[in-house]
Short mmCIF file of C-alpha atoms in Angstrom, two decimals:
data_model
loop_
_atom_site.label_atom_id
_atom_site.label_comp_id
_atom_site.label_asym_id
_atom_site.label_seq_id
_atom_site.Cartn_x
_atom_site.Cartn_y
_atom_site.Cartn_z
CA MET A 40 0.00 0.00 0.00
CA LYS A 41 1.52 3.32 -1.11
CA ASP A 42 2.25 6.02 1.47
CA LEU A 43 0.33 4.43 4.34
CA LYS A 44 1.19 7.28 6.70
CA SER A 45 -0.53 9.93 4.58
CA ILE A 46 -3.56 7.69 4.06
CA LEU A 47 -3.97 7.12 7.80
CA GLU A 48 -3.49 10.81 8.55
CA ALA A 49 -6.28 11.67 6.12
CA ASP A 50 -8.65 9.18 7.76
CA THR A 51 -10.44 11.29 10.38
CA TYR A 52 -11.89 8.21 12.09
CA LEU A 53 -8.43 7.27 13.34
CA GLN A 54 -7.47 9.09 16.53
CA PRO A 55 -4.52 8.76 18.94
CA ARG A 56 -5.01 6.20 21.70
CA GLY A 57 -6.48 7.65 24.89
CA LYS A 58 -6.18 6.25 28.41
CA PRO A 59 -9.55 5.12 29.85
CA THR A 60 -10.56 6.52 33.22
CA GLU A 61 -11.27 4.26 36.20
CA SER A 62 -15.03 4.69 35.72
CA GLU A 63 -14.74 3.88 32.01
CA LEU A 64 -12.80 0.71 32.82
CA ARG A 65 -15.63 -0.43 35.08
CA LEU A 66 -18.16 0.27 32.35
CA PHE A 67 -16.17 -1.84 29.90
CA LEU A 68 -15.97 -4.68 32.44
CA ARG A 69 -19.65 -4.48 33.34
CA GLU A 70 -20.88 -4.66 29.76
CA VAL A 71 -19.06 -8.00 29.20
CA ASP A 72 -20.13 -9.25 32.66
CA PHE A 73 -16.48 -9.38 33.82
CA TYR A 74 -15.57 -12.20 31.40
CA CYS A 75 -13.64 -12.11 28.14
CA PRO A 76 -16.31 -12.23 25.41
CA LEU A 77 -14.01 -14.25 23.13
CA CYS A 78 -12.66 -17.03 25.39
CA GLY A 79 -14.72 -16.77 28.59
CA LYS A 80 -11.75 -16.11 30.89
CA GLU A 81 -12.57 -14.08 34.02
CA LEU A 82 -11.29 -10.54 33.60
CA GLN A 83 -11.73 -9.23 37.13
CA SER A 84 -13.34 -10.26 40.39
CA ARG A 85 -16.60 -8.40 40.99
CA LYS A 86 -15.55 -7.90 44.63
CA GLN A 87 -12.26 -6.24 43.71
CA LYS A 88 -12.64 -2.52 44.34
CA LYS A 89 -9.34 -1.35 42.83
CA LEU A 90 -8.21 -2.20 39.34
CA ALA A 91 -4.47 -2.00 40.04
CA GLU A 92 -3.77 -5.60 38.99
CA LYS A 93 -5.65 -5.85 35.75
CA ARG A 94 -6.16 -9.21 34.01
CA PHE A 95 -7.73 -7.44 31.07
CA GLN A 96 -6.98 -4.83 28.44
CA ILE A 97 -9.20 -2.43 26.54
CA ALA A 98 -9.06 -3.39 22.88
CA HIS A 99 -9.96 -1.31 19.85
CA ILE A 100 -12.41 -3.17 17.65
CA TYR A 101 -11.29 -1.19 14.61
CA PRO A 102 -7.56 -0.51 15.16
CA ASN A 103 -6.72 3.10 15.98
CA SER A 104 -3.36 2.65 14.25
CA PRO A 105 -3.87 -0.14 11.71
CA THR A 106 -1.08 -1.85 9.84
CA ALA A 107 -1.13 -1.78 6.05
CA GLU A 108 -2.51 -5.34 6.11
CA GLN A 109 -5.29 -4.46 8.57
CA TYR A 110 -6.27 -1.30 6.71
CA ASP A 111 -6.54 -3.24 3.46
CA VAL A 112 -8.43 -6.20 4.99
CA LEU A 113 -10.97 -4.00 6.82
CA LYS A 114 -11.46 -1.54 3.96
CA GLY A 115 -15.14 -0.68 3.40
CA LEU A 116 -16.42 -2.48 6.51
CA GLU A 117 -18.68 -0.84 9.10
CA ARG A 118 -17.01 1.07 11.92
CA LEU A 119 -18.57 1.70 15.32
CA GLY A 120 -18.67 5.13 16.96
CA GLU A 121 -17.67 8.56 15.69
CA ASN A 122 -13.97 7.72 15.80
CA SER A 123 -11.58 5.00 16.93
CA GLU A 124 -11.56 6.35 20.51
CA SER A 125 -15.33 6.19 20.91
CA PHE A 126 -16.72 3.92 23.64
CA GLU A 127 -18.54 2.00 20.90
CA ASN A 128 -15.22 1.00 19.28
CA LYS A 129 -13.64 -0.44 22.44
CA ILE A 130 -14.20 -3.61 24.44
CA ALA A 131 -12.60 -5.40 27.39
CA LEU A 132 -10.65 -8.56 26.47
CA CYS A 133 -8.20 -10.81 28.29
CA ARG A 134 -4.54 -10.13 27.53
CA ASP A 135 -4.17 -13.22 25.30
CA CYS A 136 -7.18 -12.44 23.10
CA HIS A 137 -6.19 -8.79 22.86
CA GLY A 138 -2.71 -9.75 21.71
CA THR A 139 -4.10 -11.95 18.95
CA GLN A 140 -6.81 -9.52 17.89
CA ASP A 141 -4.53 -6.48 17.92
CA PHE A 142 -2.06 -7.59 15.28
CA HIS A 143 -3.70 -10.37 13.26
CA THR A 144 -7.16 -9.06 12.47
CA THR A 145 -9.19 -11.03 9.92
CA ILE A 146 -12.56 -10.01 8.50
CA GLU A 147 -14.24 -12.85 10.40
CA GLU A 148 -12.64 -11.89 13.73
CA TYR A 149 -13.44 -8.22 13.23
CA LEU A 150 -17.10 -8.84 12.38
CA LYS A 151 -17.45 -11.28 15.29
CA LEU A 152 -16.07 -8.78 17.80
CA MET A 153 -18.17 -5.98 16.33
CA GLU A 154 -21.35 -8.06 16.71
CA ILE A 155 -20.41 -8.87 20.31
CA LYS A 156 -19.99 -5.16 21.01
CA LYS A 157 -23.32 -4.36 19.33
CA THR A 158 -25.01 -6.91 21.60
CA CYS A 159 -23.35 -5.31 24.64
CA LEU A 160 -24.55 -1.88 23.56
CA ARG A 161 -28.12 -3.16 23.08
CA GLN A 162 -28.10 -4.80 26.51
CA THR A 163 -26.93 -1.55 28.09
CA ALA A 164 -29.65 0.37 26.26
CA LEU A 165 -32.26 -2.15 27.45
CA HIS A 166 -31.10 -1.78 31.04
CA ASP A 167 -31.14 2.01 30.79
CA ALA A 168 -34.68 1.87 29.38
CA THR A 169 -36.00 0.62 32.74
CA SER A 170 -33.78 2.62 35.09
CA THR A 171 -36.19 5.57 35.32
CA LEU A 172 -39.47 3.67 35.03
CA GLY A 173 -41.76 2.94 37.97
CA LEU A 174 -44.01 -0.05 38.41
CA GLU A 175 -47.28 -0.36 40.30
CA ASN A 176 -46.70 -2.02 43.68
CA GLU A 177 -49.80 -4.18 43.31
CA ILE A 178 -48.13 -6.27 40.60
CA GLU A 179 -46.16 -7.98 43.37
CA THR A 180 -49.42 -9.32 44.81
CA VAL A 181 -50.33 -10.82 41.44
CA ILE A 182 -46.93 -12.50 41.13
CA GLU A 183 -47.27 -13.97 44.62
CA LYS A 184 -50.70 -15.39 43.76
CA ILE A 185 -49.35 -16.94 40.54
CA CYS A 186 -46.61 -18.64 42.58
CA GLU A 187 -49.24 -20.07 44.95
CA LEU A 188 -51.38 -21.54 42.16
CA LYS A 189 -52.08 -25.25 42.10
CA GLU A 190 -52.86 -27.24 38.97
CA SER A 191 -56.44 -27.76 40.15
CA ASP A 192 -56.93 -23.97 40.21
CA ILE A 193 -56.31 -23.59 36.49
CA SER A 194 -57.26 -26.96 35.03
CA GLU A 195 -60.37 -25.53 33.36
CA ILE A 196 -58.59 -22.53 31.85
CA ASN A 197 -57.75 -22.82 28.18
CA TYR A 198 -57.50 -19.30 26.78
CA LYS A 199 -57.04 -19.00 23.04
CA ALA A 200 -54.05 -16.77 22.27
CA VAL A 201 -55.28 -15.22 19.05
CA ILE A 202 -53.44 -11.87 19.09
CA ILE A 203 -50.05 -13.45 19.76
CA ALA A 204 -50.13 -15.31 16.44
CA ASN A 205 -50.00 -11.97 14.62
CA LYS A 206 -46.90 -10.72 16.46
CA PHE A 207 -44.26 -13.25 15.42
CA VAL A 208 -42.60 -14.35 12.22
CA SER A 209 -41.70 -17.95 11.39
CA ASP A 210 -38.17 -17.89 12.83
CA GLU A 211 -39.44 -16.67 16.23
CA MET A 212 -41.20 -19.97 16.95
CA LEU A 213 -39.53 -20.72 20.30
CA LEU A 214 -40.46 -17.40 21.89
CA LYS A 215 -43.95 -17.52 20.38
CA SER A 216 -44.52 -21.01 21.81
CA LYS A 217 -43.32 -19.98 25.27
CA ILE A 218 -45.55 -16.90 25.42
CA THR A 219 -48.52 -18.76 23.95
CA GLY A 220 -48.19 -21.41 26.65
CA TYR A 221 -48.23 -18.81 29.40
CA VAL A 222 -51.21 -16.99 27.87
CA MET A 223 -53.28 -20.13 27.41
CA THR A 224 -52.67 -21.13 31.02
CA TYR A 225 -52.58 -17.85 32.96
CA TYR A 226 -54.17 -15.04 30.94
CA THR A 227 -57.72 -15.42 32.29
CA TYR A 228 -56.47 -15.89 35.84
CA ILE A 229 -54.25 -12.80 35.74
CA ARG A 230 -56.97 -10.73 34.05
CA ASP A 231 -59.47 -11.64 36.77
CA LEU A 232 -56.93 -10.80 39.49
CA PHE A 233 -56.41 -7.36 37.99
CA LYS A 234 -60.18 -6.80 37.69
CA ASN A 235 -60.72 -7.79 41.31
CA MET A 236 -57.93 -5.48 42.46
CA GLU A 237 -59.48 -2.57 40.55
CA ARG A 238 -62.78 -3.18 42.36
CA THR A 239 -61.29 -3.54 45.83
CA THR A 240 -58.17 -1.32 45.86
CA ALA A 241 -56.83 1.88 44.29
CA PHE A 242 -55.05 -0.20 41.62
CA ASN A 243 -55.58 0.97 38.04
CA LEU A 244 -54.76 -1.46 35.23
CA ASP A 245 -54.52 1.38 32.71
CA ILE A 246 -51.66 2.93 34.69
CA LEU A 247 -49.79 -0.37 34.88
CA SER A 248 -50.44 -1.03 31.19
CA GLY A 249 -49.01 2.39 30.38
CA GLN A 250 -45.87 1.63 32.38
CA ILE A 251 -45.40 -1.69 30.60
CA ARG A 252 -46.01 -0.03 27.23
CA ALA A 253 -43.49 2.73 27.96
CA CYS A 254 -40.90 0.12 28.87
CA PHE A 255 -41.52 -1.81 25.65
CA ILE A 256 -41.31 1.31 23.46
CA LYS A 257 -37.99 2.31 25.04
CA MET A 258 -36.56 -1.16 24.57
CA ASP A 259 -37.88 -1.48 21.03
CA SER A 260 -36.20 1.80 20.08
CA SER A 261 -32.84 0.33 21.16
CA GLY A 262 -32.87 -2.04 18.17
CA ALA A 263 -33.13 -5.16 20.33
CA ASN A 264 -34.93 -8.24 19.01
CA LYS A 265 -38.07 -9.73 20.58
CA HIS A 266 -36.18 -12.32 22.63
CA GLU A 267 -33.91 -9.66 24.14
CA ILE A 268 -36.86 -7.38 24.88
CA PHE A 269 -38.89 -10.16 26.50
CA GLU A 270 -35.98 -11.31 28.70
CA ASN A 271 -35.13 -7.80 29.82
CA MET A 272 -38.74 -6.90 30.60
CA VAL A 273 -39.01 -10.07 32.67
CA ASN A 274 -35.81 -9.14 34.53
CA TRP A 275 -37.15 -5.62 35.08
CA VAL A 276 -40.36 -6.88 36.71
CA ASN A 277 -38.35 -9.42 38.71
CA ASN A 278 -35.97 -6.77 40.01
CA GLU A 279 -38.65 -4.18 40.73
CA THR A 280 -40.71 -6.61 42.77
CA GLN A 281 -37.68 -8.31 44.37
CA ASN A 282 -39.32 -11.56 43.38
CA THR A 283 -37.72 -14.97 43.34
CA SER A 284 -39.85 -16.48 40.57
CA LYS A 285 -38.69 -15.53 37.10
CA LEU A 286 -41.32 -17.89 35.67
CA ALA A 287 -44.12 -15.88 37.31
CA CYS A 288 -42.66 -12.70 35.82
CA GLU A 289 -42.59 -14.38 32.41
CA ALA A 290 -46.31 -15.12 32.85
CA ILE A 291 -46.94 -11.44 33.65
CA ILE A 292 -45.08 -10.13 30.58
CA SER A 293 -46.81 -12.76 28.42
CA PHE A 294 -50.14 -11.40 29.69
CA PHE A 295 -49.19 -7.96 28.42
CA VAL A 296 -48.07 -9.35 25.05
CA GLN A 297 -51.62 -10.65 24.61
CA HIS A 298 -53.02 -7.46 26.16
CA CYS A 299 -51.31 -5.47 23.36
CA GLU A 300 -48.78 -3.52 25.46
CA VAL A 301 -45.77 -5.56 24.28
CA PHE A 302 -44.73 -6.15 20.64
CA TYR A 303 -46.40 -4.79 17.54
CA GLU A 304 -48.69 -6.79 15.29
CA ILE A 305 -47.04 -7.69 11.99
CA THR A 306 -48.84 -6.20 9.02
CA GLU A 307 -48.80 -7.91 5.66
#
């Protein structure tokens, strides 16, 4: 490649390497759950308060100072962030994986690491979507009652999940089947619980529905797929209610899929 130096200097995406702050290092670790996303090696103990002895390094996904080979191999491919020093273009890796990735970048390795980072960014956006949202306290009562259900209490319930069929495409069969199962078993029971609470307490289903809808819209705008949205909404309800039954929270979110607060119907 002729005059690599002048070519790199003209590429405004490439910026000099900057040193991450302590808070940025923790963000990088948190988004990969403290494990190397390439080999699974633990990067840092969650209990360790200081990062003096680091078992990880912050890697550039697109090199900030590529070799002639790297620049040629990665030519024309997508780049994350505004420049090479953007948070979006960096990720925490173990020292071994960073050493390999830093100097011997192939198209396959680059695209794999970029997709991992995109997933991390989506997960962060999904978490942030719920950080400022409230949730009606009465939903905890419903979850508790679901946990106490016996088979004899619901043996006669067989709700037909019509709306759900219009919200999934053919390759989303697993999630559709899971939600359909919950709706067929629990929808009527949960609906009647909510109705009874509206009659006997200050609970308002419209308010709760609005909260669930707001959460879905925020998550949907992050670019996450249906599986990611469903899992994160379940975790949100689980965390907000400090509940120990994730299955009961899945039943609740499935109720709101059928109730039209979660996922859009697919139009032909």
